[in-house]
Amino acid sequence: MMQVVLAVTAVIFSLAAVGAIIRISRGPSLLDRVLATDVLLAILGGALCVDMAVNRHLNNLMLVVAISIIGFIGSVTVARFVADRREQPNES
Amino acid sequence: MSPDSTGLDAWVDVLSAVFMIVGATMSLGAAIGLLRFPDLLSRMHAATKPQVLGLFLLLASIGLQMRTLWVWPVLLVAWIFQLLTVPVSAHMVGRAGYRTKHLHRELLTSDELEAVVQKAAAKAAREDGSGDG
């Protein structure tokens, strides 16, 4: 049964990753791309979790913890610089 | 959670399989929302599904499959840090999106930030005027 679950979740995660990548490539603004990258990171973490659960090992558990701790830094940094860049033309 | 009684073992397997499939469907829902929603703020709403509920379901399926108790605190740490850090990035992205006008105003039901921004701008202008005069 677990192999069937693995196949079904692999298909679902692949479709989700394709959707997020399409939004990254098409996104009208930089912030849409940052948001889609965050979703792609969440999909990656979820795929690691499913791999660990189906195959009953804990090799990637520290990677999942690290993603959940420091995964927000990238989007915060990009959002910060977007705010700085677009504010000045509006003010002057 | 001892694997001696086979009936309980099978039920734990079924429960973790359901958790995995629902958690994966959260990711798919986020991707569909990213593709179909019209502006940044509604896309942010869709993006939080796999980050919080999806991750919770998948971590719970790990804990159910491993059949040990010591792994649960580690999973709890991963989920709590996700709960702590996701609002930070959502706040920063939403703030930058509001300031750079990446939103459809006609889709908002109320905009409480507008009055605050106007008030702060008026106060800054007044202080500039008094400083010059």
Tab-separated table of C-alpha atoms in Angstrom:
chain	number	residue	atom	x	y	z
A	1	MET	CA	0.000	0.000	0.000
A	2	MET	CA	2.851	2.357	0.844
A	3	GLN	CA	4.259	2.075	-2.682
A	4	VAL	CA	0.892	3.128	-4.122
A	5	VAL	CA	0.832	6.094	-1.745
A	6	LEU	CA	4.372	6.985	-2.803
A	7	ALA	CA	3.404	6.932	-6.491
A	8	VAL	CA	0.255	9.030	-5.935
A	9	THR	CA	2.070	11.642	-3.843
A	10	ALA	CA	4.938	11.741	-6.362
A	11	VAL	CA	2.477	12.607	-9.134
A	12	ILE	CA	0.744	15.234	-6.978
A	13	PHE	CA	4.025	16.834	-5.900
A	14	SER	CA	5.288	16.880	-9.490
A	15	LEU	CA	2.154	18.671	-10.695
A	16	ALA	CA	2.416	21.134	-7.813
A	17	ALA	CA	6.080	21.811	-8.556
A	18	VAL	CA	5.288	22.373	-12.228
A	19	GLY	CA	2.603	24.883	-11.267
A	20	ALA	CA	4.948	26.751	-8.947
A	21	ILE	CA	7.688	26.816	-11.603
A	22	ILE	CA	5.236	28.177	-14.179
A	23	ARG	CA	4.352	30.964	-11.758
A	24	ILE	CA	8.064	31.640	-11.150
A	25	SER	CA	8.715	31.990	-14.863
A	26	ARG	CA	5.537	33.923	-15.710
A	27	GLY	CA	5.016	35.963	-12.528
A	28	PRO	CA	4.297	39.588	-13.385
A	29	SER	CA	6.229	40.964	-10.419
A	30	LEU	CA	9.281	39.980	-8.436
A	31	LEU	CA	7.152	39.364	-5.345
A	32	ASP	CA	5.050	36.767	-7.181
A	33	ARG	CA	8.250	34.954	-8.041
A	34	VAL	CA	9.460	35.100	-4.434
A	35	LEU	CA	6.136	33.715	-3.232
A	36	ALA	CA	6.216	30.901	-5.780
A	37	THR	CA	9.788	30.088	-4.720
A	38	ASP	CA	8.589	29.777	-1.126
A	39	VAL	CA	5.871	27.390	-2.265
A	40	LEU	CA	8.439	25.396	-4.236
A	41	LEU	CA	10.559	25.114	-1.078
A	42	ALA	CA	7.519	23.902	0.877
A	43	ILE	CA	6.819	21.322	-1.834
A	44	LEU	CA	10.427	20.133	-1.611
A	45	GLY	CA	10.182	19.777	2.172
A	46	GLY	CA	6.924	17.889	1.805
A	47	ALA	CA	8.481	15.510	-0.714
A	48	LEU	CA	11.369	14.855	1.683
A	49	CYS	CA	8.829	14.117	4.446
A	50	VAL	CA	6.925	11.647	2.258
A	51	ASP	CA	10.177	9.912	1.284
A	52	MET	CA	11.142	9.533	4.941
A	53	ALA	CA	7.696	8.287	5.950
A	54	VAL	CA	7.345	5.701	3.179
A	55	ASN	CA	10.878	4.320	3.399
A	56	ARG	CA	10.992	4.611	7.211
A	57	HIS	CA	14.306	6.415	7.587
A	58	LEU	CA	15.224	9.743	9.179
A	59	ASN	CA	18.146	10.804	6.993
A	60	ASN	CA	16.548	14.059	5.866
A	61	LEU	CA	14.903	15.092	9.134
A	62	MET	CA	17.573	17.649	10.001
A	63	LEU	CA	17.258	19.084	6.486
A	64	VAL	CA	13.514	19.549	6.993
A	65	VAL	CA	14.145	21.247	10.355
A	66	ALA	CA	16.761	23.513	8.781
A	67	ILE	CA	14.396	24.432	5.928
A	68	SER	CA	11.677	25.345	8.397
A	69	ILE	CA	14.087	27.455	10.473
A	70	ILE	CA	15.982	29.422	7.806
A	71	GLY	CA	13.699	29.085	4.780
A	72	PHE	CA	12.134	32.503	5.342
A	73	ILE	CA	15.368	34.497	5.106
A	74	GLY	CA	15.460	34.563	1.322
A	75	SER	CA	11.966	35.939	0.831
A	76	VAL	CA	12.408	38.472	3.656
A	77	THR	CA	15.630	39.757	2.076
A	78	VAL	CA	14.133	40.061	-1.396
A	79	ALA	CA	10.988	41.758	-0.054
A	80	ARG	CA	13.151	44.224	1.845
A	81	PHE	CA	15.103	45.229	-1.243
A	82	VAL	CA	11.961	45.461	-3.375
A	83	ALA	CA	10.518	47.914	-0.853
A	84	ASP	CA	13.662	50.053	-0.918
A	85	ARG	CA	13.922	50.109	-4.670
A	86	ARG	CA	10.357	51.049	-5.524
A	87	GLU	CA	9.886	53.610	-2.749
A	88	GLN	CA	12.364	56.158	-3.976
A	89	PRO	CA	10.859	56.804	-7.432
A	90	ASN	CA	7.468	57.242	-5.747
A	91	GLU	CA	8.767	59.771	-3.259
A	92	SER	CA	10.774	61.948	-5.621
B	1	MET	CA	2.533	2.325	19.590
B	2	SER	CA	3.659	-1.284	19.528
B	3	PRO	CA	3.491	-3.176	16.235
B	4	ASP	CA	2.422	-6.416	17.941
B	5	SER	CA	-1.316	-6.058	17.285
B	6	THR	CA	-1.609	-6.207	13.510
B	7	GLY	CA	-5.027	-4.563	13.367
B	8	LEU	CA	-3.774	-1.391	15.039
B	9	ASP	CA	-0.698	-1.443	12.830
B	10	ALA	CA	-2.797	-1.524	9.674
B	11	TRP	CA	-4.961	1.346	10.929
B	12	VAL	CA	-1.882	3.449	11.693
B	13	ASP	CA	-0.668	2.748	8.162
B	14	VAL	CA	-3.994	3.819	6.693
B	15	LEU	CA	-4.057	6.989	8.795
B	16	SER	CA	-0.543	7.979	7.758
B	17	ALA	CA	-1.357	7.235	4.100
B	18	VAL	CA	-4.383	9.536	4.324
B	19	PHE	CA	-2.222	12.219	5.956
B	20	MET	CA	0.375	11.936	3.195
B	21	ILE	CA	-2.144	12.191	0.368
B	22	VAL	CA	-4.004	15.114	1.954
B	23	GLY	CA	-0.713	16.870	2.699
B	24	ALA	CA	0.408	16.438	-0.896
B	25	THR	CA	-2.953	17.737	-2.103
B	26	MET	CA	-2.310	20.910	-0.085
B	27	SER	CA	0.762	21.512	-2.256
B	28	LEU	CA	-1.291	20.972	-5.391
B	29	GLY	CA	-3.923	23.379	-4.095
B	30	ALA	CA	-1.254	25.999	-3.479
B	31	ALA	CA	0.072	25.573	-7.014
B	32	ILE	CA	-3.424	25.874	-8.513
B	33	GLY	CA	-4.041	28.956	-6.388
B	34	LEU	CA	-0.754	30.480	-7.532
B	35	LEU	CA	-1.743	29.942	-11.136
B	36	ARG	CA	-5.365	31.060	-10.972
B	37	PHE	CA	-5.640	33.840	-8.391
B	38	PRO	CA	-5.536	37.370	-9.771
B	39	ASP	CA	-3.129	39.324	-7.549
B	40	LEU	CA	-0.340	38.998	-5.019
B	41	LEU	CA	-2.402	39.089	-1.823
B	42	SER	CA	-4.767	36.299	-2.847
B	43	ARG	CA	-1.800	34.258	-4.048
B	44	MET	CA	-0.249	34.707	-0.603
B	45	HIS	CA	-3.436	33.243	0.872
B	46	ALA	CA	-3.048	30.124	-1.279
B	47	ALA	CA	0.669	29.790	-0.579
B	48	THR	CA	0.268	29.205	3.160
B	49	LYS	CA	-1.559	25.886	2.760
B	50	PRO	CA	1.437	23.578	2.228
B	51	GLN	CA	3.613	25.652	4.546
B	52	VAL	CA	1.499	25.102	7.671
B	53	LEU	CA	-1.210	22.436	7.345
B	54	GLY	CA	0.586	20.412	4.659
B	55	LEU	CA	3.811	20.303	6.638
B	56	PHE	CA	1.892	19.335	9.787
B	57	LEU	CA	0.172	16.416	8.065
B	58	LEU	CA	3.398	15.141	6.486
B	59	LEU	CA	5.379	15.406	9.741
B	60	ALA	CA	2.572	13.551	11.537
B	61	SER	CA	2.758	10.809	8.927
B	62	ILE	CA	6.507	10.494	9.589
B	63	GLY	CA	5.814	10.171	13.309
B	64	LEU	CA	3.146	7.537	12.702
B	65	GLN	CA	5.321	5.526	10.341
B	66	MET	CA	8.440	5.486	12.499
B	67	ARG	CA	6.553	3.911	15.471
B	68	THR	CA	8.855	5.595	17.980
B	69	LEU	CA	8.191	8.306	20.504
B	70	TRP	CA	11.533	10.146	20.475
B	71	VAL	CA	11.022	11.436	16.950
B	72	TRP	CA	7.921	13.448	17.882
B	73	PRO	CA	9.794	16.297	19.678
B	74	VAL	CA	11.994	16.836	16.608
B	75	LEU	CA	8.930	16.976	14.367
B	76	LEU	CA	7.298	19.396	16.800
B	77	VAL	CA	10.398	21.623	16.663
B	78	ALA	CA	10.259	21.653	12.855
B	79	TRP	CA	6.561	22.577	12.848
B	80	ILE	CA	6.858	25.248	15.560
B	81	PHE	CA	9.734	26.954	13.765
B	82	GLN	CA	7.695	26.864	10.564
B	83	LEU	CA	4.807	28.509	12.426
B	84	LEU	CA	7.190	31.175	13.761
B	85	THR	CA	8.964	32.001	10.502
B	86	VAL	CA	6.155	31.822	7.926
B	87	PRO	CA	4.329	34.924	9.291
B	88	VAL	CA	7.578	36.915	9.162
B	89	SER	CA	8.108	36.308	5.468
B	90	ALA	CA	4.379	36.759	4.756
B	91	HIS	CA	4.447	40.101	6.581
B	92	MET	CA	7.464	41.326	4.657
B	93	VAL	CA	6.135	40.187	1.281
B	94	GLY	CA	2.696	41.658	1.958
B	95	ARG	CA	4.197	44.958	3.120
B	96	ALA	CA	6.391	45.223	0.047
B	97	GLY	CA	3.447	44.272	-2.171
B	98	TYR	CA	1.231	46.944	-0.620
B	99	ARG	CA	3.868	49.633	-0.961
B	100	THR	CA	4.688	48.781	-4.549
B	101	LYS	CA	0.950	48.680	-5.459
B	102	HIS	CA	0.923	45.019	-6.469
B	103	LEU	CA	-2.722	44.583	-5.552
B	104	HIS	CA	-6.114	45.040	-7.134
B	105	ARG	CA	-7.892	47.650	-5.039
B	106	GLU	CA	-11.301	46.775	-6.431
B	107	LEU	CA	-10.979	43.283	-4.919
B	108	LEU	CA	-10.455	44.548	-1.367
B	109	THR	CA	-13.441	44.682	0.961
B	110	SER	CA	-11.694	47.034	3.382
B	111	ASP	CA	-8.298	48.694	3.517
B	112	GLU	CA	-7.433	49.648	7.080
B	113	LEU	CA	-3.820	50.365	6.197
B	114	GLU	CA	-4.785	53.195	3.832
B	115	ALA	CA	-5.876	55.526	6.666
B	116	VAL	CA	-2.710	54.783	8.665
B	117	VAL	CA	-0.489	55.509	5.662
B	118	GLN	CA	-2.340	58.779	4.937
B	119	LYS	CA	-2.025	59.855	8.581
B	120	ALA	CA	1.707	59.067	8.689
B	121	ALA	CA	2.277	60.938	5.407
B	122	ALA	CA	0.349	63.972	6.689
B	123	LYS	CA	2.317	63.947	9.945
B	124	ALA	CA	5.626	63.713	8.087
B	125	ALA	CA	4.617	66.585	5.803
B	126	ARG	CA	3.616	68.729	8.811
B	127	GLU	CA	6.911	68.056	10.564
B	128	ASP	CA	8.801	68.923	7.383
B	129	GLY	CA	6.881	72.203	7.101
B	130	SER	CA	7.510	73.194	10.735
B	131	GLY	CA	11.182	72.272	10.375
B	132	ASP	CA	11.557	74.566	7.379
B	133	GLY	CA	9.614	77.482	8.890
